[in-house]
C-alpha positions as protocol buffer text, in pm:
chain_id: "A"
residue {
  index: 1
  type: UNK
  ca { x: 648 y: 1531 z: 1553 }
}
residue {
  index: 2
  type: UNK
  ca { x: 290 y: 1422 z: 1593 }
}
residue {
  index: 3
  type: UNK
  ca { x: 34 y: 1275 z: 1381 }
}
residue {
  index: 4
  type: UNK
  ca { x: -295 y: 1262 z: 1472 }
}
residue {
  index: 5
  type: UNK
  ca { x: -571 y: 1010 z: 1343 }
}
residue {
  index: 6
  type: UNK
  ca { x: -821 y: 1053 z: 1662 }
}
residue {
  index: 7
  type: UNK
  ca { x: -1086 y: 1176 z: 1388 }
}
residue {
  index: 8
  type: UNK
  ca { x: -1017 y: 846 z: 1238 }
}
residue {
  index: 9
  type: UNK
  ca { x: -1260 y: 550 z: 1401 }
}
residue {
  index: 10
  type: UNK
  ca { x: -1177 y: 209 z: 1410 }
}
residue {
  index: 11
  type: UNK
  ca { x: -1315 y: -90 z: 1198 }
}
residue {
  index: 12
  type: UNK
  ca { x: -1743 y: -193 z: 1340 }
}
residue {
  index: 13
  type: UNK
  ca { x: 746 y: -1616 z: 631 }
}
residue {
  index: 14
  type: UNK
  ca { x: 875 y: -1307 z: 487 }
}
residue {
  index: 15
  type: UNK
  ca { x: 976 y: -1349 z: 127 }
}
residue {
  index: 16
  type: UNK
  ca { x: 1174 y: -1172 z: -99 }
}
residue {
  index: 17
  type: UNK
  ca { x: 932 y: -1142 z: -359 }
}
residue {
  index: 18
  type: UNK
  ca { x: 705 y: -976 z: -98 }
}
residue {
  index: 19
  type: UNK
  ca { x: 796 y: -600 z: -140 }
}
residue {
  index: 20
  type: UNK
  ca { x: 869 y: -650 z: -591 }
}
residue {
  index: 21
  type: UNK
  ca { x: 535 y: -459 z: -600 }
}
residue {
  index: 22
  type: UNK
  ca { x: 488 y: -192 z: -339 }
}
residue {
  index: 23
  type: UNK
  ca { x: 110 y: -135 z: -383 }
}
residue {
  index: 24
  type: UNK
  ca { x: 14 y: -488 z: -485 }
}
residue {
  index: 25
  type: UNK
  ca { x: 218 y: -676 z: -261 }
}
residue {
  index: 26
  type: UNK
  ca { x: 60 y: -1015 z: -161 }
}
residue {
  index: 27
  type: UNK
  ca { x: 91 y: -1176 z: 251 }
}
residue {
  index: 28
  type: UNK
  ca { x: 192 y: -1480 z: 267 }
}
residue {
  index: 29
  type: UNK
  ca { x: -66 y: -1804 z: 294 }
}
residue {
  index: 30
  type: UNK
  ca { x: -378 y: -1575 z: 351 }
}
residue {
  index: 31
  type: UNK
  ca { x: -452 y: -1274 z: 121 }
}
residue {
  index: 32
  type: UNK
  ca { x: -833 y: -1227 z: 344 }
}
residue {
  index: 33
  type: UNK
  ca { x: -529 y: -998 z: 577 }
}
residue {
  index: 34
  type: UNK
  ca { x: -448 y: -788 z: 272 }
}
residue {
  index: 35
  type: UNK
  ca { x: -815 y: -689 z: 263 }
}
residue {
  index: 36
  type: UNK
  ca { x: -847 y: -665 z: 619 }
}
residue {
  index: 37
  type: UNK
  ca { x: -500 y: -388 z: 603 }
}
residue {
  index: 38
  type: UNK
  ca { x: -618 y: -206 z: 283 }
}
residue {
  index: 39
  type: UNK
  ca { x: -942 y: -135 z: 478 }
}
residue {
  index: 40
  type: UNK
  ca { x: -830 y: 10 z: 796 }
}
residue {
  index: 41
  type: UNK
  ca { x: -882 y: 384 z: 896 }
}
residue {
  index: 42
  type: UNK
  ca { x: -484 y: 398 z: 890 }
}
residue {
  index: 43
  type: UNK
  ca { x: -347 y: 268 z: 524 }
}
residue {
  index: 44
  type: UNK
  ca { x: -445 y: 567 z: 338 }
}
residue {
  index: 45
  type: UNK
  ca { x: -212 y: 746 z: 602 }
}
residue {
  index: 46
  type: UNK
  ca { x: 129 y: 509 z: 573 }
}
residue {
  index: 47
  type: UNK
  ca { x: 341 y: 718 z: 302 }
}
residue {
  index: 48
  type: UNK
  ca { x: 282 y: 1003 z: 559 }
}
residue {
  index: 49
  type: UNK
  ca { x: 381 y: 776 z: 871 }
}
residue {
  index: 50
  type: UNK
  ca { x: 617 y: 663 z: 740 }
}
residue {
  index: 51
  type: UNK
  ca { x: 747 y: 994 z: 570 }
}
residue {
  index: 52
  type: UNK
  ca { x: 725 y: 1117 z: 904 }
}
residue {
  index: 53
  type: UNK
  ca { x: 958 y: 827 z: 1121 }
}
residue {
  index: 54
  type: UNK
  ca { x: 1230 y: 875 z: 863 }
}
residue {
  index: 55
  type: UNK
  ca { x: 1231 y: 1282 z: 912 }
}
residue {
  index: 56
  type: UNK
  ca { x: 1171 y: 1264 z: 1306 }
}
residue {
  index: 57
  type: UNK
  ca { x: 1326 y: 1017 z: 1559 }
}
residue {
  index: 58
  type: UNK
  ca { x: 1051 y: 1110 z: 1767 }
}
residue {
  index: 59
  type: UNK
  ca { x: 714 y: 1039 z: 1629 }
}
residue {
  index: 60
  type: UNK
  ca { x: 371 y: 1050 z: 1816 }
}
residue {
  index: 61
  type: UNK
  ca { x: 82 y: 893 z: 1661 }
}
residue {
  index: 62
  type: UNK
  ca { x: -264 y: 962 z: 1809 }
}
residue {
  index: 63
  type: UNK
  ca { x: -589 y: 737 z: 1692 }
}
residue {
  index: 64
  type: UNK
  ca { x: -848 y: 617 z: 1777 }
}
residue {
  index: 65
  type: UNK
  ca { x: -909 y: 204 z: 1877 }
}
residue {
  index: 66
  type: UNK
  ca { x: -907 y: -12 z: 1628 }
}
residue {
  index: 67
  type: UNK
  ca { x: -754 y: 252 z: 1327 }
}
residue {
  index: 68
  type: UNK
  ca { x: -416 y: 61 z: 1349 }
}
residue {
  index: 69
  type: UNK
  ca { x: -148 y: 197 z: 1544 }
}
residue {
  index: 70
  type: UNK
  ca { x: -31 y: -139 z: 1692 }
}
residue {
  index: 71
  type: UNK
  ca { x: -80 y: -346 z: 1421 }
}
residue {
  index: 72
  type: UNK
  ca { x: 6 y: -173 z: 1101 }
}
residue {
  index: 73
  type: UNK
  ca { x: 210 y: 110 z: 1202 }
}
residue {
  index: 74
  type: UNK
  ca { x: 489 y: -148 z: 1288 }
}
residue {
  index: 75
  type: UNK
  ca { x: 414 y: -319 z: 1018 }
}
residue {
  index: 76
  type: UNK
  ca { x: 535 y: -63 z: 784 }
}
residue {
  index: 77
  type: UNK
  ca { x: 838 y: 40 z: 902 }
}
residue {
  index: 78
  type: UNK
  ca { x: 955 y: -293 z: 894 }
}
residue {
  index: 79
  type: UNK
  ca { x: 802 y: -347 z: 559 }
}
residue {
  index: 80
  type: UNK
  ca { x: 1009 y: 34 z: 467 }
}
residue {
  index: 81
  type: UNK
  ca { x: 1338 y: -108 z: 643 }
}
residue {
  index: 82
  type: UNK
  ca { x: 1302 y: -466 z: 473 }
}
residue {
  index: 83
  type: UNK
  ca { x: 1271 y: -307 z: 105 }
}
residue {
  index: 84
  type: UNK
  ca { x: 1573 y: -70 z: 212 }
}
residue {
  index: 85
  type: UNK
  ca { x: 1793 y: -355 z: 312 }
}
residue {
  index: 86
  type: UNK
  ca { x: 1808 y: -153 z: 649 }
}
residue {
  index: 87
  type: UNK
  ca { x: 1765 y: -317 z: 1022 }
}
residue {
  index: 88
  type: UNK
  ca { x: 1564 y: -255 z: 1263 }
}
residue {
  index: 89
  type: UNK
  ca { x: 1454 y: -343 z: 1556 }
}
residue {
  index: 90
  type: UNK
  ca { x: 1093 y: -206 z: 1644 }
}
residue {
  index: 91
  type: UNK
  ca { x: 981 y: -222 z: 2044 }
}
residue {
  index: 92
  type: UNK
  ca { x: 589 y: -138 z: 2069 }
}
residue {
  index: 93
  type: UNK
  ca { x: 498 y: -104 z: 2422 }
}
residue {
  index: 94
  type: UNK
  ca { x: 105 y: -191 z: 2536 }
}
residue {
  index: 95
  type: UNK
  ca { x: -71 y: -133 z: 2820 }
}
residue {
  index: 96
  type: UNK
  ca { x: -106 y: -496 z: 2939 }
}
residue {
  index: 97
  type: UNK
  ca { x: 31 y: -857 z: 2923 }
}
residue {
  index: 98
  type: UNK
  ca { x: -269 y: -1011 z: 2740 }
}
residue {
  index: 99
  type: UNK
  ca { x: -255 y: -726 z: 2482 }
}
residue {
  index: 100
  type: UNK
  ca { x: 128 y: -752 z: 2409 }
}
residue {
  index: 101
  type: UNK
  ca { x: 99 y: -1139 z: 2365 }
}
residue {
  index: 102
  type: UNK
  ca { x: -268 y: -1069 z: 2164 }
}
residue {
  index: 103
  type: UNK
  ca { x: -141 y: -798 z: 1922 }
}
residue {
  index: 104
  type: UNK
  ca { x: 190 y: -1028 z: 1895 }
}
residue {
  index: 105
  type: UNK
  ca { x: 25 y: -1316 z: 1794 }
}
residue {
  index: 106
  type: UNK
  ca { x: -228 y: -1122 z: 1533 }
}
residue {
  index: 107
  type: UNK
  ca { x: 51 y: -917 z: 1415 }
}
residue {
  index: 108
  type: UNK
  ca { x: 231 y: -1337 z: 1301 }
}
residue {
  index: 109
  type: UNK
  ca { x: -84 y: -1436 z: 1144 }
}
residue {
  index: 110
  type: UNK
  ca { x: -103 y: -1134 z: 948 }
}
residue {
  index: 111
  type: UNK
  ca { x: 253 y: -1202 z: 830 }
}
residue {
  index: 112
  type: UNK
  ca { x: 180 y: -1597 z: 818 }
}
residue {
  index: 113
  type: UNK
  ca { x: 512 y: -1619 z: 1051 }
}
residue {
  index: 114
  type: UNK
  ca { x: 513 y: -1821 z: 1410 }
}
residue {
  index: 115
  type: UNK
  ca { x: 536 y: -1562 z: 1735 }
}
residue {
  index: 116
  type: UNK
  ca { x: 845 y: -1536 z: 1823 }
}
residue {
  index: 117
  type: UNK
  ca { x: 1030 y: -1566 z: 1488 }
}
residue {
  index: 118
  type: UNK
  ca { x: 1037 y: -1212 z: 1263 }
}
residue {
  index: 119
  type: UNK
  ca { x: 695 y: -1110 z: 1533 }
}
residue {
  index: 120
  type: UNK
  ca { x: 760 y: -1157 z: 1897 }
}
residue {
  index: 121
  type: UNK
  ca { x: 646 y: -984 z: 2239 }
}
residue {
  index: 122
  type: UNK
  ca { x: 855 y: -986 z: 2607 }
}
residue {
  index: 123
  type: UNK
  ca { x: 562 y: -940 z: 2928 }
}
residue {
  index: 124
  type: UNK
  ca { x: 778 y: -960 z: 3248 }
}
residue {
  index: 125
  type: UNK
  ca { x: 987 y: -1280 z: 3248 }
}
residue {
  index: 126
  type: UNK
  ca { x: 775 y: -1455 z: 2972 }
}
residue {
  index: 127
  type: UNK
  ca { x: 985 y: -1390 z: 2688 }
}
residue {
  index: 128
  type: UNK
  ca { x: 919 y: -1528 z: 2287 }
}
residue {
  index: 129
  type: UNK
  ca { x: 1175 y: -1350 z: 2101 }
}
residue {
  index: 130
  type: UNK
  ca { x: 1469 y: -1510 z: 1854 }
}
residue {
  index: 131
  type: UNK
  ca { x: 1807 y: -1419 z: 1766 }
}
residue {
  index: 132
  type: UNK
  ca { x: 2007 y: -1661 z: 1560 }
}
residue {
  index: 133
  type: UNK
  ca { x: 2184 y: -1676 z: 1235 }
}
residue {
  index: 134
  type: UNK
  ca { x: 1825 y: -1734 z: 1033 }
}
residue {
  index: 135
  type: UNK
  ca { x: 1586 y: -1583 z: 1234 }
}
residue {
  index: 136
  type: UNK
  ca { x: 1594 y: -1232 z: 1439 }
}
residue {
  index: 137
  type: UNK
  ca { x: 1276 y: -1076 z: 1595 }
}
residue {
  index: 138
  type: UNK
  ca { x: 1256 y: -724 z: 1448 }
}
residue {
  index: 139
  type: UNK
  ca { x: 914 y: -635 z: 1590 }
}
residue {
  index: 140
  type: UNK
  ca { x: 870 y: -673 z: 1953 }
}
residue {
  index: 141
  type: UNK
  ca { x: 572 y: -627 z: 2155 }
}
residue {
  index: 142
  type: UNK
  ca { x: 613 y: -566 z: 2527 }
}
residue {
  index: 143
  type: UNK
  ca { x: 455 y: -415 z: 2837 }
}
């Protein structure tokens, strides 16, 4: 399945309570990221995304720079699988080192986690990923 978005430009710790209000959910430490999300060329779209992952295992989305693929696209399927008590473990490939680690670490702030806790990225050797009892990186960001 495909979704396209290229019409679309771009823009000129988890808690429990996170997902008790699906459309008025609040990010931890820093709600300025909640404006920044609602505001992106992509949000209107993430029902349909999403919608979309669950009825195809093979999903292409197409947008422009900046709309949100990398970000928020990842974002909300682990926001979908968290309020389903489902796991998952989401692998978003980029083009180069400095973008994995980049998106990686925006992708933390956003979520007010540290890289390499629920948000982590693996660029050749240089890995910053966990798996323990407490902590296991669900959304990966590699090259």
């Amino acid at each position: 399945m495909s979704i396209n978005f290229s019409h679309i430009s771009g823009p000129s710790h988890y808690s429990k309570s996170f997902f008790e209000d699906e459309d008025n959910y609040e990010l931890p430490h820093n709600s300025i990221f909640r404006t920044h999300r609602v505001n992106l060329p992509i949000y209107p779209y993430r029902e349909e995304i999403i919608s979309c992952i669950r009825e195809h295992p093979v999903t292409i989305i197409n947008g422009s720079t900046g709309c949100g693929k990398s970000t928020q696209v990842p974002q909300y399927i682990y926001e979908d699988c968290t309020k389903r008590r489902e796991a998952c473990n989401i692998l978003v490939s980029q083009p180069r080192k400095i973008a994995a680690i980049t998106v990686a670490q925006r992708v933390s702030l956003e979520r007010g986690v540290t890289v390499g806790e629920e948000i982590g990225y693996q660029v050749a050797l240089n890995k910053l990923t966990c798996e323990s009892e407490d902590v296991s990186t669900s959304i990966t960001y590699c090259t």
